[in-house]
PDB file of C-alpha atoms and ligand atoms in Angstrom:
ATOM      1  CA  MET Z   1     120.070  32.200  93.388  1.00  0.00           C
ATOM      2  CA  ASN Z   2     123.421  32.594  91.723  1.00  0.00           C
ATOM      3  CA  ILE Z   3     124.778  35.621  93.172  1.00  0.00           C
ATOM      4  CA  ARG Z   4     127.976  37.181  91.662  1.00  0.00           C
ATOM      5  CA  HIS Z   5     128.076  40.860  92.658  1.00  0.00           C
ATOM      6  CA  HIS Z   6     128.375  41.751  96.222  1.00  0.00           C
ATOM      7  CA  PHE Z   7     128.904  44.879  98.512  1.00  0.00           C
ATOM      8  CA  ASP Z   8     132.321  46.288  99.081  1.00  0.00           C
ATOM      9  CA  ASP Z   9     133.560  46.194 102.727  1.00  0.00           C
ATOM     10  CA  ALA Z  10     133.229  49.732 103.450  1.00  0.00           C
ATOM     11  CA  THR Z  11     129.300  49.455 102.797  1.00  0.00           C
ATOM     12  CA  LEU Z  12     129.050  46.448 104.898  1.00  0.00           C
ATOM     13  CA  MET Z  13     131.295  48.109 107.804  1.00  0.00           C
ATOM     14  CA  ALA Z  14     128.923  51.015 107.706  1.00  0.00           C
ATOM     15  CA  TYR Z  15     125.792  48.862 107.565  1.00  0.00           C
ATOM     16  CA  ALA Z  16     127.072  46.846 110.888  1.00  0.00           C
ATOM     17  CA  ALA Z  17     128.056  50.493 112.418  1.00  0.00           C
ATOM     18  CA  GLY Z  18     124.196  51.632 111.936  1.00  0.00           C
ATOM     19  CA  THR Z  19     125.417  54.617 109.970  1.00  0.00           C
ATOM     20  CA  LEU Z  20     123.772  54.015 106.722  1.00  0.00           C
ATOM     21  CA  PRO Z  21     120.431  56.161 105.576  1.00  0.00           C
ATOM     22  CA  GLU Z  22     117.320  53.992 105.912  1.00  0.00           C
ATOM     23  CA  GLY Z  23     116.851  53.438 102.287  1.00  0.00           C
ATOM     24  CA  MET Z  24     120.526  52.005 101.759  1.00  0.00           C
ATOM     25  CA  ALA Z  25     120.269  49.904 105.033  1.00  0.00           C
ATOM     26  CA  LEU Z  26     116.550  48.317 103.926  1.00  0.00           C
ATOM     27  CA  LEU Z  27     118.556  47.609 100.689  1.00  0.00           C
ATOM     28  CA  VAL Z  28     121.683  45.869 102.387  1.00  0.00           C
ATOM     29  CA  ALA Z  29     119.140  43.840 104.799  1.00  0.00           C
ATOM     30  CA  CYS Z  30     117.291  42.716 101.483  1.00  0.00           C
ATOM     31  CA  HIS Z  31     120.387  41.293  99.892  1.00  0.00           C
ATOM     32  CA  LEU Z  32     121.810  40.103 103.262  1.00  0.00           C
ATOM     33  CA  HIS Z  33     118.399  38.116 103.152  1.00  0.00           C
ATOM     34  CA  TRP Z  34     119.366  36.460  99.880  1.00  0.00           C
ATOM     35  CA  CYS Z  35     123.209  36.340 100.402  1.00  0.00           C
ATOM     36  CA  PRO Z  36     125.117  33.987 102.938  1.00  0.00           C
ATOM     37  CA  GLU Z  37     128.263  35.257 102.046  1.00  0.00           C
ATOM     38  CA  CYS Z  38     127.398  38.943 102.914  1.00  0.00           C
ATOM     39  CA  SER Z  39     125.662  37.881 106.090  1.00  0.00           C
ATOM     40  CA  HIS Z  40     128.851  36.142 107.250  1.00  0.00           C
ATOM     41  CA  ARG Z  41     130.807  39.173 106.492  1.00  0.00           C
ATOM     42  CA  VAL Z  42     128.329  41.534 108.281  1.00  0.00           C
ATOM     43  CA  LYS Z  43     128.622  39.144 111.580  1.00  0.00           C
ATOM     44  CA  GLN Z  44     132.530  39.339 111.254  1.00  0.00           C
ATOM     45  CA  ALA Z  45     132.247  43.140 110.754  1.00  0.00           C
ATOM     46  CA  GLU Z  46     129.884  43.494 114.085  1.00  0.00           C
ATOM     47  CA  ALA Z  47     132.371  40.981 116.199  1.00  0.00           C
ATOM     48  CA  VAL Z  48     135.145  43.699 115.247  1.00  0.00           C
ATOM     49  CA  GLY Z  49     132.929  46.599 116.302  1.00  0.00           C
ATOM     50  CA  GLY Z  50     132.282  44.474 119.617  1.00  0.00           C
ATOM     51  CA  ALA Z  51     135.916  44.121 120.438  1.00  0.00           C
ATOM     52  CA  LEU Z  52     136.575  47.848 119.769  1.00  0.00           C
ATOM     53  CA  LEU Z  53     133.680  48.616 122.215  1.00  0.00           C
ATOM     54  CA  HIS Z  54     135.373  46.963 125.042  1.00  0.00           C
ATOM     55  CA  ARG Z  55     138.540  49.058 124.832  1.00  0.00           C
ATOM     56  CA  ILE Z  56     136.665  52.005 125.417  1.00  0.00           C
ATOM     57  CA  GLU Z  57     136.920  53.819 128.560  1.00  0.00           C
ATOM     58  CA  PRO Z  58     133.617  53.848 130.607  1.00  0.00           C
ATOM     59  CA  LYS Z  59     131.879  57.021 131.148  1.00  0.00           C
ATOM     60  CA  PRO Z  60     129.275  57.780 133.743  1.00  0.00           C
ATOM     61  CA  MET Z  61     125.941  57.478 132.721  1.00  0.00           C
ATOM     62  CA  PRO Z  62     122.832  59.917 132.744  1.00  0.00           C
ATOM     63  CA  ALA Z  63     120.201  58.850 135.587  1.00  0.00           C
ATOM     64  CA  ASN Z  64     117.565  57.719 132.751  1.00  0.00           C
ATOM     65  CA  ALA Z  65     119.945  55.987 130.653  1.00  0.00           C
ATOM     66  CA  LEU Z  66     118.542  52.450 131.980  1.00  0.00           C
ATOM     67  CA  ASN Z  67     114.988  53.651 131.264  1.00  0.00           C
ATOM     68  CA  ASP Z  68     115.905  54.751 127.730  1.00  0.00           C
ATOM     69  CA  LEU Z  69     117.738  51.398 127.099  1.00  0.00           C
ATOM     70  CA  MET Z  70     114.656  49.586 128.301  1.00  0.00           C
ATOM     71  CA  SER Z  71     112.233  51.624 126.154  1.00  0.00           C
ATOM     72  CA  ARG Z  72     114.422  51.267 123.150  1.00  0.00           C
ATOM     73  CA  LEU Z  73     114.590  47.399 123.909  1.00  0.00           C
ATOM     74  CA  ASP Z  74     110.739  47.463 123.733  1.00  0.00           C
ATOM     75  CA  ASP Z  75     110.830  48.910 120.078  1.00  0.00           C
ATOM     76  CA  ASP Z  76     113.548  46.418 118.867  1.00  0.00           C
ATOM     77  CA  MET Z  77     111.559  43.318 120.207  1.00  0.00           C
ATOM     78  CA  ALA Z  78     108.254  44.941 118.852  1.00  0.00           C
ATOM     79  CA  ALA Z  79     110.089  44.964 115.326  1.00  0.00           C
ATOM     80  CA  GLU Z  80     111.552  41.560 115.748  1.00  0.00           C
ATOM     81  CA  VAL Z  81     107.956  40.086 116.600  1.00  0.00           C
ATOM     82  CA  SER Z  82     106.359  41.854 113.697  1.00  0.00           C
ATOM     83  CA  SER Z  83     108.814  40.285 111.395  1.00  0.00           C
ATOM     84  CA  LEU Z  84     108.222  36.791 112.819  1.00  0.00           C
ATOM     85  CA  MET Z  85     104.475  37.606 111.886  1.00  0.00           C
ATOM     86  CA  GLN Z  86     105.457  37.817 108.258  1.00  0.00           C
ATOM     87  CA  PRO Z  87     103.221  35.637 105.833  1.00  0.00           C
ATOM     88  CA  ALA Z  88     105.185  32.290 105.605  1.00  0.00           C
ATOM     89  CA  ILE Z  89     104.983  32.415 101.714  1.00  0.00           C
ATOM     90  CA  LEU Z  90     106.835  35.576 100.187  1.00  0.00           C
ATOM     91  CA  PRO Z  91     106.970  36.256  96.360  1.00  0.00           C
ATOM     92  CA  LYS Z  92     110.207  35.015  95.508  1.00  0.00           C
ATOM     93  CA  ASP Z  93     111.413  38.124  94.193  1.00  0.00           C
ATOM     94  CA  VAL Z  94     110.573  40.223  97.279  1.00  0.00           C
ATOM     95  CA  PRO Z  95     113.194  39.803 100.012  1.00  0.00           C
ATOM     96  CA  ALA Z  96     111.371  39.787 103.719  1.00  0.00           C
ATOM     97  CA  PRO Z  97     112.720  43.033 104.549  1.00  0.00           C
ATOM     98  CA  LEU Z  98     111.198  44.921 101.533  1.00  0.00           C
ATOM     99  CA  HIS Z  99     107.996  43.038 101.941  1.00  0.00           C
ATOM    100  CA  HIS Z 100     107.082  45.117 104.832  1.00  0.00           C
ATOM    101  CA  TYR Z 101     107.398  48.216 102.901  1.00  0.00           C
ATOM    102  CA  LEU Z 102     105.521  46.933  99.977  1.00  0.00           C
ATOM    103  CA  LYS Z 103     102.843  44.358 101.092  1.00  0.00           C
ATOM    104  CA  GLY Z 104     102.418  42.574  97.940  1.00  0.00           C
ATOM    105  CA  SER Z 105     103.885  41.373  94.572  1.00  0.00           C
ATOM    106  CA  LEU Z 106     106.058  43.680  92.308  1.00  0.00           C
ATOM    107  CA  ASP Z 107     103.358  42.807  89.507  1.00  0.00           C
ATOM    108  CA  ASP Z 108     100.297  44.545  91.760  1.00  0.00           C
ATOM    109  CA  LEU Z 109     102.597  47.623  92.565  1.00  0.00           C
ATOM    110  CA  PRO Z 110     101.021  51.066  91.476  1.00  0.00           C
ATOM    111  CA  TRP Z 111     103.834  51.743  88.946  1.00  0.00           C
ATOM    112  CA  LYS Z 112     104.386  55.402  87.564  1.00  0.00           C
ATOM    113  CA  ARG Z 113     105.681  56.007  83.977  1.00  0.00           C
ATOM    114  CA  LEU Z 114     108.764  58.024  84.217  1.00  0.00           C
ATOM    115  CA  GLY Z 115     109.815  57.769  80.491  1.00  0.00           C
ATOM    116  CA  TYR Z 116     109.958  55.522  77.481  1.00  0.00           C
ATOM    117  CA  GLY Z 117     109.810  51.795  79.007  1.00  0.00           C
ATOM    118  CA  VAL Z 118     110.805  52.982  82.407  1.00  0.00           C
ATOM    119  CA  HIS Z 119     108.420  53.018  85.260  1.00  0.00           C
ATOM    120  CA  HIS Z 120     109.109  53.688  88.994  1.00  0.00           C
ATOM    121  CA  ILE Z 121     107.693  53.659  92.777  1.00  0.00           C
ATOM    122  CA  ASP Z 122     109.356  56.180  95.331  1.00  0.00           C
ATOM    123  CA  LEU Z 123     109.232  54.413  98.583  1.00  0.00           C
ATOM    124  CA  ASN Z 124     109.342  57.904 100.280  1.00  0.00           C
ATOM    125  CA  LEU Z 125     111.728  57.031 103.228  1.00  0.00           C
ATOM    126  CA  GLY Z 126     112.509  60.526 103.662  1.00  0.00           C
ATOM    127  CA  GLY Z 127     115.989  61.754 104.531  1.00  0.00           C
ATOM    128  CA  LYS Z 128     118.647  62.940 101.795  1.00  0.00           C
ATOM    129  CA  GLY Z 129     118.715  60.435  99.099  1.00  0.00           C
ATOM    130  CA  THR Z 130     116.112  58.480  97.658  1.00  0.00           C
ATOM    131  CA  THR Z 131     114.773  55.045  97.556  1.00  0.00           C
ATOM    132  CA  ARG Z 132     112.846  53.703  94.791  1.00  0.00           C
ATOM    133  CA  LEU Z 133     112.109  50.623  92.713  1.00  0.00           C
ATOM    134  CA  LEU Z 134     112.878  50.927  89.012  1.00  0.00           C
ATOM    135  CA  LYS Z 135     111.422  48.749  86.085  1.00  0.00           C
ATOM    136  CA  ILE Z 136     112.966  48.755  82.892  1.00  0.00           C
ATOM    137  CA  ALA Z 137     111.402  47.253  79.839  1.00  0.00           C
ATOM    138  CA  PRO Z 138     113.659  44.962  78.020  1.00  0.00           C
ATOM    139  CA  GLY Z 139     116.245  46.597  75.471  1.00  0.00           C
ATOM    140  CA  VAL Z 140     115.370  50.042  77.076  1.00  0.00           C
ATOM    141  CA  SER Z 141     118.624  51.724  78.847  1.00  0.00           C
ATOM    142  CA  VAL Z 142     118.544  54.271  81.945  1.00  0.00           C
ATOM    143  CA  PRO Z 143     119.988  57.477  80.620  1.00  0.00           C
ATOM    144  CA  HIS Z 144     123.844  58.123  81.024  1.00  0.00           C
ATOM    145  CA  HIS Z 145     124.702  59.096  84.820  1.00  0.00           C
ATOM    146  CA  THR Z 146     127.170  59.888  86.991  1.00  0.00           C
ATOM    147  CA  HIS Z 147     126.771  60.000  90.813  1.00  0.00           C
ATOM    148  CA  SER Z 148     127.681  62.897  93.540  1.00  0.00           C
ATOM    149  CA  GLY Z 149     127.386  60.343  96.234  1.00  0.00           C
ATOM    150  CA  ASN Z 150     127.202  56.986  96.781  1.00  0.00           C
ATOM    151  CA  GLU Z 151     124.351  54.308  94.933  1.00  0.00           C
ATOM    152  CA  LEU Z 152     123.332  50.964  95.777  1.00  0.00           C
ATOM    153  CA  THR Z 153     121.211  48.951  93.475  1.00  0.00           C
ATOM    154  CA  LEU Z 154     120.065  45.357  94.084  1.00  0.00           C
ATOM    155  CA  ILE Z 155     118.146  43.311  91.131  1.00  0.00           C
ATOM    156  CA  LEU Z 156     115.210  41.590  92.327  1.00  0.00           C
ATOM    157  CA  ARG Z 157     114.134  40.379  89.081  1.00  0.00           C
ATOM    158  CA  GLY Z 158     115.536  39.878  85.138  1.00  0.00           C
ATOM    159  CA  SER Z 159     119.074  41.651  84.422  1.00  0.00           C
ATOM    160  CA  TYR Z 160     121.009  44.305  82.871  1.00  0.00           C
ATOM    161  CA  THR Z 161     124.407  44.922  81.497  1.00  0.00           C
ATOM    162  CA  ASP Z 162     126.495  48.056  81.997  1.00  0.00           C
ATOM    163  CA  GLU Z 163     130.174  49.038  81.911  1.00  0.00           C
ATOM    164  CA  VAL Z 164     130.920  47.022  84.866  1.00  0.00           C
ATOM    165  CA  GLY Z 165     129.339  43.531  83.953  1.00  0.00           C
ATOM    166  CA  ARG Z 166     126.089  41.444  84.119  1.00  0.00           C
ATOM    167  CA  PHE Z 167     123.533  41.998  86.846  1.00  0.00           C
ATOM    168  CA  SER Z 168     120.635  39.454  87.740  1.00  0.00           C
ATOM    169  CA  ALA Z 169     118.610  38.708  90.536  1.00  0.00           C
ATOM    170  CA  GLY Z 170     120.057  39.160  93.902  1.00  0.00           C
ATOM    171  CA  ASP Z 171     123.045  40.962  92.487  1.00  0.00           C
ATOM    172  CA  VAL Z 172     124.213  44.284  94.161  1.00  0.00           C
ATOM    173  CA  ALA Z 173     125.913  47.099  92.516  1.00  0.00           C
ATOM    174  CA  ASP Z 174     127.704  49.253  94.625  1.00  0.00           C
ATOM    175  CA  LEU Z 175     128.764  52.327  93.129  1.00  0.00           C
ATOM    176  CA  ASP Z 176     130.239  55.730  94.410  1.00  0.00           C
ATOM    177  CA  GLY Z 177     130.792  59.160  92.870  1.00  0.00           C
ATOM    178  CA  GLU Z 178     133.356  57.984  90.279  1.00  0.00           C
ATOM    179  CA  ILE Z 179     131.353  55.643  88.173  1.00  0.00           C
ATOM    180  CA  HIS Z 180     129.623  56.758  85.033  1.00  0.00           C
ATOM    181  CA  HIS Z 181     127.143  54.021  83.437  1.00  0.00           C
ATOM    182  CA  GLN Z 182     124.335  53.443  81.534  1.00  0.00           C
ATOM    183  CA  PRO Z 183     122.801  50.086  82.067  1.00  0.00           C
ATOM    184  CA  ILE Z 184     120.598  48.278  79.499  1.00  0.00           C
ATOM    185  CA  VAL Z 185     118.115  45.619  80.033  1.00  0.00           C
ATOM    186  CA  ASP Z 186     119.616  42.205  78.297  1.00  0.00           C
ATOM    187  CA  THR Z 187     116.769  39.706  78.434  1.00  0.00           C
ATOM    188  CA  ASP Z 188     113.088  39.642  77.108  1.00  0.00           C
ATOM    189  CA  GLN Z 189     112.152  40.422  80.902  1.00  0.00           C
ATOM    190  CA  ASP Z 190     111.484  43.498  82.663  1.00  0.00           C
ATOM    191  CA  CYS Z 191     114.214  44.275  84.821  1.00  0.00           C
ATOM    192  CA  ILE Z 192     113.097  45.465  88.267  1.00  0.00           C
ATOM    193  CA  CYS Z 193     115.666  46.999  90.852  1.00  0.00           C
ATOM    194  CA  LEU Z 194     115.633  48.615  94.463  1.00  0.00           C
ATOM    195  CA  ILE Z 195     117.789  51.665  94.087  1.00  0.00           C
ATOM    196  CA  ALA Z 196     119.003  53.586  97.301  1.00  0.00           C
ATOM    197  CA  THR Z 197     121.009  56.744  97.203  1.00  0.00           C
ATOM    198  CA  ASP Z 198     122.470  59.272  99.418  1.00  0.00           C
ATOM    199  CA  SER Z 199     122.327  62.151  97.213  1.00  0.00           C
ATOM    200  CA  PRO Z 200     120.947  63.116  93.858  1.00  0.00           C
ATOM    201  CA  LEU Z 201     121.960  61.450  90.744  1.00  0.00           C
ATOM    202  CA  LYS Z 202     123.258  63.659  87.952  1.00  0.00           C
ATOM    203  CA  PHE Z 203     122.268  62.753  84.263  1.00  0.00           C
ATOM    204  CA  THR Z 204     124.733  63.193  81.466  1.00  0.00           C
ATOM    205  CA  GLY Z 205     124.075  63.814  77.793  1.00  0.00           C
ATOM    206  CA  PHE Z 206     120.874  65.244  75.990  1.00  0.00           C
ATOM    207  CA  MET Z 207     118.462  62.956  77.055  1.00  0.00           C
ATOM    208  CA  GLY Z 208     119.601  63.094  80.692  1.00  0.00           C
ATOM    209  CA  ARG Z 209     119.214  66.822  81.065  1.00  0.00           C
ATOM    210  CA  LEU Z 210     115.833  66.489  79.435  1.00  0.00           C
ATOM    211  CA  VAL Z 211     114.548  63.977  82.157  1.00  0.00           C
ATOM    212  CA  GLN Z 212     116.647  65.364  85.292  1.00  0.00           C
ATOM    213  CA  PRO Z 213     114.177  68.070  86.213  1.00  0.00           C
ATOM    214  CA  PHE Z 214     111.250  65.690  85.924  1.00  0.00           C
ATOM    215  CA  ILE Z 215     112.547  62.801  88.099  1.00  0.00           C
ATOM    216  CA  GLY Z 216     114.825  64.473  90.568  1.00  0.00           C
ATOM    217  CA  MET Z 217     116.738  61.204  90.960  1.00  0.00           C
TER     218      MET Z 217
HETATM  219 ZN1   ZN O   1     126.447  39.136  98.824  1.00  0.00          ZN
END
């Protein structure tokens, strides 16, 4: 996998600190599954966080703190065991952390039509933003939009080009509210992406205003 676009440091620091919403954390974990470079940067961020913890003044703990910690460790261990029990052969365009949510190949999912050449699946993770898979047909572009918050995109299959550059499988687009873009699928293959936001998108232009009330992205 030839990855050219990675997360910025702020995103990886937030991931290491555990402060990203669930969907964005899932998306980061999916990219890390494929990207040794970002995995290494997260380990560095975690090491910095660990070093800072050592400098914090100790405080007295509540009486049940140890029991709480042990029960949380049980949950973490259960999650680890279930990740070890994943099937040995994953579809190559579904990273292991996402497989847990989809339980199948991208071709077998119950895609819902969103507009001309665009299908989606909402992962319904709850919280403030949205986490969804988007499947866009060759030559089709997503309506022009800006962001009122942050948006992370991970390309699972195919590729697109926008004002920022060309993005193909494994690449991430790490966008904040400043970016105004219109991705267009640039090969004869569908482009399938995982997209996580921490607030709704704002579409601009006539088409955008037309679809906004229906899709609520
Ligand atoms: Zn990376």
